[in-house]
Amino acid sequence: MNGPFQTARELTATALPVELEALAPPPLLLPGEHLEHYQALRQVIFADLAPRSAIEWLLAIDVAELSWEIQRYRVLRHKLLETYRQKAIEASLRHIDMVGIAADFEDQAAYYTLQNALSWRIDPIAATEIDARLASYGFDAHAINTEVYVQARDILVLFEGLLSAAQTKRMLLLREIRNQRFAGGPMRRPR
């Protein structure tokens, strides 16, 4: 199943047979995902697996779907870390800016700290200034990264579970395709 990458002409040679199209409905894409990217991924998987029977086609469709899910989970996990990075900046700024604030001013100070963290995310000049201020108090990139992972730990465990489950399913499907070919044809029912 691993081999040299195929050219565009070779990839079009392994297309989903028309009679099996009903078994592979269009994907449910999230905003920001592109049908062309999904179809390209599916096409290279079909070309690589080169299904020979209806069962192999069904398995190949599932491998393509799981591969798309794995890619989606990785992108979402990355975006999640970006979001939690802003929260980590906010938490680090609170350690600096909220020290010694009178109780009457805590809400207002927290609001400004939140605004600074948002500015850090969207304004490169503000980000440079905030990074320098944090660094002067010992909050370097490693400290911020640690805070990101501490804050995101529960949701990262969820994503790790999703990724692991999808990868395990994909490996089982690939193994089943190999078994189909080794057995010499379609699945046989045990007697």
XYZ file of N, CA and C in Angstrom:
573
model
N 0.806 -1.180 0.000
C 0.000 0.000 0.000
C 0.853 1.250 0.000
N 2.093 1.146 0.427
C 3.009 2.273 0.324
C 3.821 2.075 -0.935
N 4.005 3.137 -1.642
C 4.775 3.059 -2.859
C 5.048 4.448 -3.373
N 5.590 4.535 -4.553
C 5.873 5.850 -5.123
C 4.587 6.652 -5.293
N 4.702 7.954 -5.117
C 3.544 8.821 -5.305
C 3.162 8.811 -6.782
N 1.873 8.774 -7.034
C 1.401 8.656 -8.406
C 1.125 10.031 -9.005
N 1.247 10.113 -10.319
C 0.984 11.368 -11.011
C -0.524 11.574 -11.122
N -0.920 12.789 -11.502
C -2.349 13.120 -11.619
C -3.041 12.183 -12.604
N -2.383 11.838 -13.702
C -2.981 10.943 -14.689
C -3.236 9.564 -14.093
N -2.263 9.064 -13.333
C -2.412 7.747 -12.707
C -3.486 7.761 -11.626
N -3.621 8.890 -10.918
C -4.605 8.977 -9.843
C -6.035 8.909 -10.367
N -6.272 9.427 -11.553
C -7.632 9.413 -12.087
C -8.043 8.019 -12.539
N -7.091 7.107 -12.619
C -7.401 5.752 -13.075
C -8.219 4.971 -12.043
N -8.146 5.345 -10.772
C -8.872 4.621 -9.733
C -9.957 5.530 -9.169
N -11.077 5.561 -9.853
C -12.212 6.376 -9.418
C -13.287 5.456 -8.872
N -14.060 5.981 -7.966
C -15.153 5.232 -7.373
C -16.127 4.820 -8.469
N -16.412 3.527 -8.594
C -17.365 3.080 -9.621
C -18.739 3.711 -9.400
N -19.398 4.038 -10.469
C -20.696 4.706 -10.416
C -21.686 3.917 -9.566
N -21.686 2.602 -9.691
C -22.643 1.790 -8.939
C -22.407 1.811 -7.425
N -21.229 2.293 -7.008
C -20.934 2.357 -5.573
C -21.010 3.784 -5.016
N -21.309 4.762 -5.864
C -21.356 6.149 -5.418
C -22.372 6.374 -4.305
N -23.467 5.629 -4.328
C -24.492 5.785 -3.288
C -23.950 5.374 -1.917
N -22.912 4.569 -1.888
C -22.324 4.127 -0.626
C -21.343 5.150 -0.050
N -21.035 6.178 -0.806
C -20.100 7.216 -0.366
C -20.763 8.581 -0.538
N -21.668 8.931 0.368
C -22.351 10.223 0.239
C -21.366 11.377 0.372
N -21.768 12.556 -0.073
C -20.855 13.704 0.046
C -20.491 13.943 1.514
N -19.284 14.414 1.756
C -18.846 14.613 3.146
C -19.559 15.802 3.789
N -19.676 15.752 5.088
C -20.190 16.888 5.843
C -18.987 17.717 6.268
N -18.747 18.783 5.543
C -17.569 19.604 5.784
C -17.873 20.717 6.778
N -16.890 21.049 7.564
C -16.996 22.164 8.496
C -16.602 23.456 7.789
N -17.041 24.592 8.306
C -16.585 25.862 7.706
C -15.061 25.904 7.663
N -14.537 26.343 6.531
C -13.092 26.402 6.346
C -12.520 25.175 5.667
N -13.292 24.087 5.594
C -12.841 22.891 4.882
C -13.294 22.992 3.428
N -12.539 22.361 2.559
C -12.806 22.484 1.125
C -13.083 21.119 0.508
N -14.147 21.061 -0.273
C -14.522 19.817 -0.940
C -13.389 19.315 -1.833
N -12.679 20.229 -2.486
C -11.577 19.823 -3.366
C -10.478 19.112 -2.582
N -10.208 19.584 -1.380
C -9.178 18.947 -0.544
C -9.624 17.548 -0.122
N -10.896 17.446 0.259
C -11.434 16.138 0.632
C -11.344 15.168 -0.547
N -11.784 15.623 -1.724
C -11.773 14.755 -2.902
C -10.356 14.360 -3.296
N -9.403 15.282 -3.147
C -8.005 14.960 -3.469
C -7.469 13.896 -2.513
N -7.768 14.036 -1.226
C -7.332 13.038 -0.257
C -7.961 11.686 -0.569
N -9.254 11.685 -0.824
C -9.956 10.441 -1.131
C -9.380 9.796 -2.392
N -9.091 10.603 -3.392
C -8.579 10.072 -4.650
C -7.210 9.413 -4.483
N -6.307 10.050 -3.707
C -4.986 9.442 -3.537
C -5.081 8.159 -2.718
N -6.016 8.121 -1.778
C -6.204 6.889 -0.994
C -6.760 5.788 -1.884
N -7.748 6.107 -2.711
C -8.296 5.109 -3.632
C -7.220 4.616 -4.593
N -6.406 5.533 -5.097
C -5.345 5.139 -6.025
C -4.310 4.257 -5.324
N -3.989 4.588 -4.089
C -2.990 3.810 -3.354
C -3.521 2.424 -2.993
N -4.776 2.363 -2.552
C -5.357 1.078 -2.149
C -5.808 0.243 -3.338
N -6.170 0.893 -4.434
C -6.635 0.213 -5.651
C -7.626 -0.911 -5.328
N -8.793 -0.556 -4.790
C -9.772 -1.581 -4.423
C -10.153 -2.458 -5.611
N -10.352 -3.760 -5.318
C -10.641 -4.734 -6.379
C -12.051 -5.303 -6.305
N -12.712 -5.125 -5.176
C -14.054 -5.693 -5.019
C -14.923 -4.673 -4.294
N -16.218 -4.958 -4.241
C -17.147 -4.059 -3.552
C -16.765 -3.914 -2.082
N -16.394 -5.017 -1.448
C -15.984 -4.972 -0.045
C -14.751 -4.084 0.112
N -13.769 -4.245 -0.759
C -12.577 -3.412 -0.678
C -12.916 -1.940 -0.915
N -13.866 -1.677 -1.823
C -14.280 -0.291 -2.036
C -14.920 0.286 -0.776
N -15.762 -0.485 -0.123
C -16.383 -0.015 1.120
C -15.327 0.273 2.174
N -14.350 -0.607 2.275
C -13.263 -0.404 3.230
C -12.428 0.824 2.849
N -12.165 1.004 1.566
C -11.386 2.157 1.096
C -12.135 3.465 1.367
N -13.440 3.463 1.185
C -14.253 4.649 1.494
C -14.106 4.995 2.973
N -14.178 3.982 3.819
C -14.027 4.211 5.257
C -12.622 4.703 5.610
N -11.605 4.171 4.953
C -10.233 4.631 5.192
C -10.121 6.112 4.818
N -10.718 6.494 3.704
C -10.678 7.899 3.286
C -11.399 8.790 4.303
N -12.564 8.356 4.758
C -13.312 9.132 5.753
C -12.509 9.285 7.042
N -11.926 8.204 7.513
C -11.133 8.264 8.743
C -9.887 9.132 8.561
N -9.290 9.080 7.393
C -8.120 9.908 7.125
C -8.495 11.387 7.158
N -9.661 11.711 6.616
C -10.137 13.095 6.655
C -10.397 13.521 8.110
N -11.006 12.641 8.885
C -11.266 12.947 10.296
C -9.963 13.193 11.047
N -8.966 12.374 10.798
C -7.680 12.534 11.470
C -7.074 13.886 11.111
N -7.127 14.235 9.852
C -6.606 15.530 9.414
C -7.398 16.653 10.088
N -8.714 16.526 10.144
C -9.571 17.522 10.784
C -9.210 17.673 12.256
N -9.058 16.563 12.952
C -8.725 16.624 14.376
C -7.398 17.331 14.606
N -6.434 17.103 13.744
C -5.135 17.745 13.899
C -5.246 19.262 13.703
N -6.006 19.682 12.697
C -6.202 21.118 12.457
C -6.942 21.752 13.630
N -8.003 21.093 14.093
C -8.774 21.629 15.210
C -7.936 21.696 16.486
N -7.110 20.693 16.708
C -6.239 20.693 17.882
C -5.269 21.872 17.819
N -4.734 22.138 16.635
C -3.820 23.270 16.470
C -4.537 24.591 16.759
N -5.742 24.747 16.221
C -6.524 25.962 16.469
C -6.860 26.098 17.946
N -7.142 24.990 18.575
C -7.430 24.985 20.002
C -6.230 25.505 20.793
N -5.039 25.059 20.426
C -3.832 25.514 21.112
C -3.615 27.016 20.910
N -3.961 27.523 19.725
C -3.867 28.966 19.492
C -4.803 29.724 20.426
N -6.020 29.225 20.582
C -6.986 29.869 21.464
C -6.511 29.831 22.908
N -6.028 28.688 23.339
C -5.542 28.572 24.706
C -4.264 29.368 24.926
N -3.533 29.655 23.882
C -2.340 30.495 24.026
C -2.757 31.898 24.467
N -3.840 32.411 23.889
C -4.338 33.721 24.318
C -4.743 33.671 25.795
N -5.389 32.582 26.194
C -5.789 32.445 27.603
C -4.561 32.342 28.509
N -3.509 31.693 28.010
C -2.280 31.581 28.796
C -1.608 32.947 28.941
N -1.650 33.735 27.886
C -1.108 35.097 27.959
C -1.902 35.894 28.988
N -3.225 35.756 28.931
C -4.073 36.455 29.902
C -3.738 36.019 31.333
N -3.605 34.722 31.560
C -3.281 34.223 32.904
C -1.923 34.747 33.362
N -0.953 34.783 32.468
C 0.374 35.286 32.817
C 0.326 36.779 33.125
N -0.443 37.523 32.341
C -0.597 38.954 32.609
C -1.282 39.192 33.956
N -2.218 38.318 34.310
C -2.878 38.446 35.618
C -1.861 38.300 36.756
N -0.907 37.385 36.583
C 0.120 37.197 37.609
C 0.949 38.468 37.802
N 1.088 39.239 36.748
C 1.876 40.470 36.810
C 1.003 41.658 37.206
N -0.101 41.825 36.498
C -0.891 43.050 36.616
C -1.874 43.070 37.780
N -2.245 41.932 38.290
C -3.284 41.895 39.317
C -2.709 41.887 40.737
N -1.397 41.821 40.842
C -0.768 41.801 42.163
C -0.976 43.167 42.828
N -1.523 43.145 44.022
C -1.693 44.371 44.789
C -2.865 45.233 44.378
N -3.713 44.756 43.502
C -4.887 45.531 43.075
C -5.933 45.461 44.183
N -6.483 46.597 44.505
C -7.540 46.646 45.516
C -8.768 45.910 45.006
N -9.501 45.296 45.922
C -10.682 44.499 45.562
C -11.685 45.298 44.746
N -11.790 46.596 45.009
C -12.745 47.433 44.277
C -12.385 47.555 42.792
N -11.115 47.357 42.460
C -10.659 47.545 41.086
C -10.342 46.237 40.365
N -10.556 45.105 40.997
C -10.208 43.820 40.392
C -10.962 43.552 39.099
N -12.266 43.838 39.085
C -13.047 43.592 37.863
C -12.553 44.441 36.707
N -12.279 45.705 36.976
C -11.794 46.587 35.926
C -10.400 46.156 35.459
N -9.541 45.782 36.391
C -8.191 45.324 36.032
C -8.271 44.021 35.224
N -9.170 43.122 35.612
C -9.343 41.862 34.869
C -9.811 42.146 33.445
N -10.703 43.127 33.291
C -11.187 43.497 31.953
C -10.022 43.990 31.093
N -9.174 44.857 31.652
C -8.047 45.378 30.880
C -7.022 44.289 30.571
N -6.866 43.370 31.480
C -5.965 42.242 31.226
C -6.494 41.398 30.074
N -7.784 41.154 30.064
C -8.416 40.419 28.956
C -8.231 41.165 27.639
N -8.405 42.487 27.658
C -8.212 43.296 26.454
C -6.762 43.240 25.973
N -5.824 43.255 26.907
C -4.405 43.143 26.534
C -4.121 41.796 25.874
N -4.697 40.739 26.405
C -4.493 39.409 25.816
C -5.086 39.349 24.411
N -6.227 39.976 24.214
C -6.828 40.030 22.876
C -5.943 40.847 21.942
N -5.426 41.976 22.438
C -4.510 42.786 21.621
C -3.279 41.973 21.249
N -2.786 41.172 22.202
C -1.629 40.311 21.926
C -1.916 39.410 20.730
N -3.139 38.914 20.651
C -3.490 37.969 19.587
C -3.636 38.633 18.228
N -4.156 39.860 18.191
C -4.493 40.460 16.894
C -3.559 41.584 16.457
N -2.735 42.090 17.351
C -1.869 43.222 17.030
C -0.405 42.833 17.241
N 0.358 42.683 16.150
C 1.759 42.248 16.276
C 2.622 43.194 17.126
N 2.342 44.484 17.065
C 3.124 45.433 17.866
C 2.820 45.237 19.344
N 1.525 45.107 19.668
C 1.138 44.855 21.062
C 1.707 43.517 21.525
N 1.710 42.522 20.644
C 2.238 41.206 21.006
C 3.713 41.296 21.369
N 4.480 42.053 20.589
C 5.906 42.222 20.874
C 6.112 42.889 22.224
N 5.348 43.930 22.493
C 5.469 44.641 23.772
C 5.069 43.745 24.950
N 3.972 43.006 24.787
C 3.487 42.127 25.863
C 4.467 40.979 26.093
N 4.985 40.403 25.006
C 5.980 39.327 25.144
C 7.215 39.824 25.893
N 7.666 41.043 25.589
C 8.841 41.607 26.269
C 8.536 41.838 27.745
N 7.337 42.352 28.037
C 6.966 42.595 29.437
C 6.880 41.281 30.202
N 6.263 40.265 29.576
C 6.177 38.958 30.232
C 7.562 38.363 30.465
N 8.419 38.482 29.452
C 9.783 37.939 29.573
C 10.543 38.621 30.705
N 10.309 39.920 30.893
C 11.017 40.633 31.967
C 10.600 40.135 33.352
N 9.459 39.483 33.428
C 9.001 38.886 34.688
C 9.224 37.369 34.723
N 9.960 36.851 33.747
C 10.303 35.431 33.749
C 9.321 34.534 33.010
N 8.361 35.106 32.316
C 7.399 34.312 31.543
C 7.896 34.200 30.100
N 8.798 33.257 29.861
C 9.304 33.054 28.507
C 8.365 32.131 27.722
N 8.742 31.798 26.491
C 7.890 30.966 25.630
C 7.586 29.621 26.278
N 8.560 29.049 26.976
C 8.338 27.748 27.619
C 7.311 27.853 28.745
N 7.383 28.936 29.506
C 6.406 29.133 30.584
C 5.004 29.306 30.005
N 4.902 30.049 28.912
C 3.596 30.256 28.264
C 3.092 28.928 27.698
N 3.979 28.175 27.037
C 3.577 26.870 26.491
C 3.078 25.941 27.592
N 3.769 25.972 28.728
C 3.337 25.134 29.858
C 1.932 25.533 30.296
N 1.690 26.827 30.387
C 0.369 27.317 30.782
C -0.693 26.909 29.749
N -0.339 26.957 28.466
C -1.268 26.529 27.410
C -1.695 25.086 27.647
N -0.722 24.214 27.863
C -1.033 22.795 28.031
C -1.759 22.509 29.344
N -1.451 23.272 30.380
C -2.171 23.093 31.643
C -3.638 23.466 31.461
N -3.883 24.590 30.807
C -5.264 25.034 30.619
C -6.036 24.149 29.644
N -5.360 23.620 28.645
C -6.041 22.849 27.596
C -6.009 21.348 27.836
N -5.486 20.909 28.964
C -5.235 19.472 29.173
C -6.472 18.615 28.973
N -7.620 19.024 29.509
C -8.818 18.179 29.393
C -9.273 18.035 27.948
N -9.295 19.134 27.235
C -9.750 19.075 25.841
C -8.702 18.380 24.969
N -7.419 18.501 25.310
C -6.378 17.789 24.563
C -6.512 16.281 24.746
N -6.913 15.851 25.931
C -7.150 14.423 26.164
C -8.286 13.948 25.259
N -9.319 14.762 25.124
C -10.423 14.423 24.223
C -9.925 14.264 22.784
N -9.138 15.229 22.310
C -8.618 15.152 20.939
C -7.682 13.968 20.760
N -6.874 13.681 21.767
C -5.976 12.530 21.681
C -6.781 11.241 21.555
N -7.877 11.157 22.303
C -8.755 9.989 22.199
C -9.385 9.869 20.826
N -9.852 10.996 20.290
C -10.446 10.981 18.945
C -9.421 10.562 17.896
N -8.238 11.145 17.974
C -7.173 10.789 17.024
C -6.789 9.326 17.139
N -6.603 8.875 18.347
C -6.190 7.489 18.564
C -7.253 6.514 18.061
N -8.505 6.797 18.356
C -9.586 5.911 17.908
C -9.661 5.874 16.378
N -9.567 7.030 15.750
C -9.634 7.073 14.284
C -8.429 6.364 13.659
N -7.250 6.554 14.223
C -6.060 5.890 13.684
C -6.144 4.380 13.862
N -6.659 3.942 14.994
C -6.819 2.501 15.228
C -7.810 1.909 14.233
N -8.936 2.569 14.042
C -9.929 2.087 13.072
C -9.332 2.026 11.669
N -8.582 3.075 11.310
C -7.980 3.102 9.973
C -7.001 1.944 9.798
N -6.197 1.675 10.808
C -5.240 0.564 10.721
C -5.967 -0.772 10.597
N -7.060 -0.924 11.333
C -7.838 -2.165 11.230
C -8.427 -2.329 9.831
N -8.899 -1.244 9.249
C -9.445 -1.317 7.892
C -8.356 -1.665 6.880
N -7.198 -1.053 7.022
C -6.088 -1.365 6.114
C -5.665 -2.821 6.261
N -5.659 -3.307 7.485
C -5.335 -4.717 7.725
C -6.385 -5.617 7.082
N -7.641 -5.217 7.166
C -8.710 -6.015 6.557
C -8.579 -6.050 5.040
N -8.197 -4.947 4.432
C -7.965 -4.944 2.983
C -6.835 -5.899 2.647
N -5.757 -5.844 3.413
C -4.635 -6.769 3.197
C -5.090 -8.221 3.354
N -5.898 -8.484 4.379
C -6.397 -9.837 4.597
C -7.286 -10.293 3.440
N -8.090 -9.384 2.923
C -8.946 -9.703 1.778
C -8.098 -10.164 0.593
N -7.036 -9.452 0.357
C -6.182 -9.770 -0.781
C -5.389 -11.045 -0.543
N -4.938 -11.244 0.681
C -4.176 -12.436 1.008
C -5.066 -13.676 0.896
N -6.331 -13.522 1.298
C -7.271 -14.645 1.235
C -7.710 -14.918 -0.204
N -7.435 -13.987 -1.072
C -7.736 -14.230 -2.486
C -9.121 -13.824 -2.934
N -9.765 -12.921 -2.243
C -11.045 -12.484 -2.757
C -11.957 -11.961 -1.667
N -13.232 -11.917 -1.999
C -14.202 -11.376 -1.054
C -14.251 -12.178 0.240
N -14.795 -11.563 1.254
C -14.893 -12.220 2.555
C -15.690 -13.506 2.447
N -15.216 -14.505 3.132
C -15.915 -15.788 3.200
C -16.533 -15.899 4.588
N -17.735 -16.389 4.661
C -18.376 -16.613 5.959
C -17.870 -17.913 6.542
N -17.534 -17.892 7.852
C -17.107 -19.153 8.474
C -18.282 -20.112 8.559
N -17.983 -21.375 8.412
C -19.065 -22.395 8.467
C -19.080 -23.074 9.781
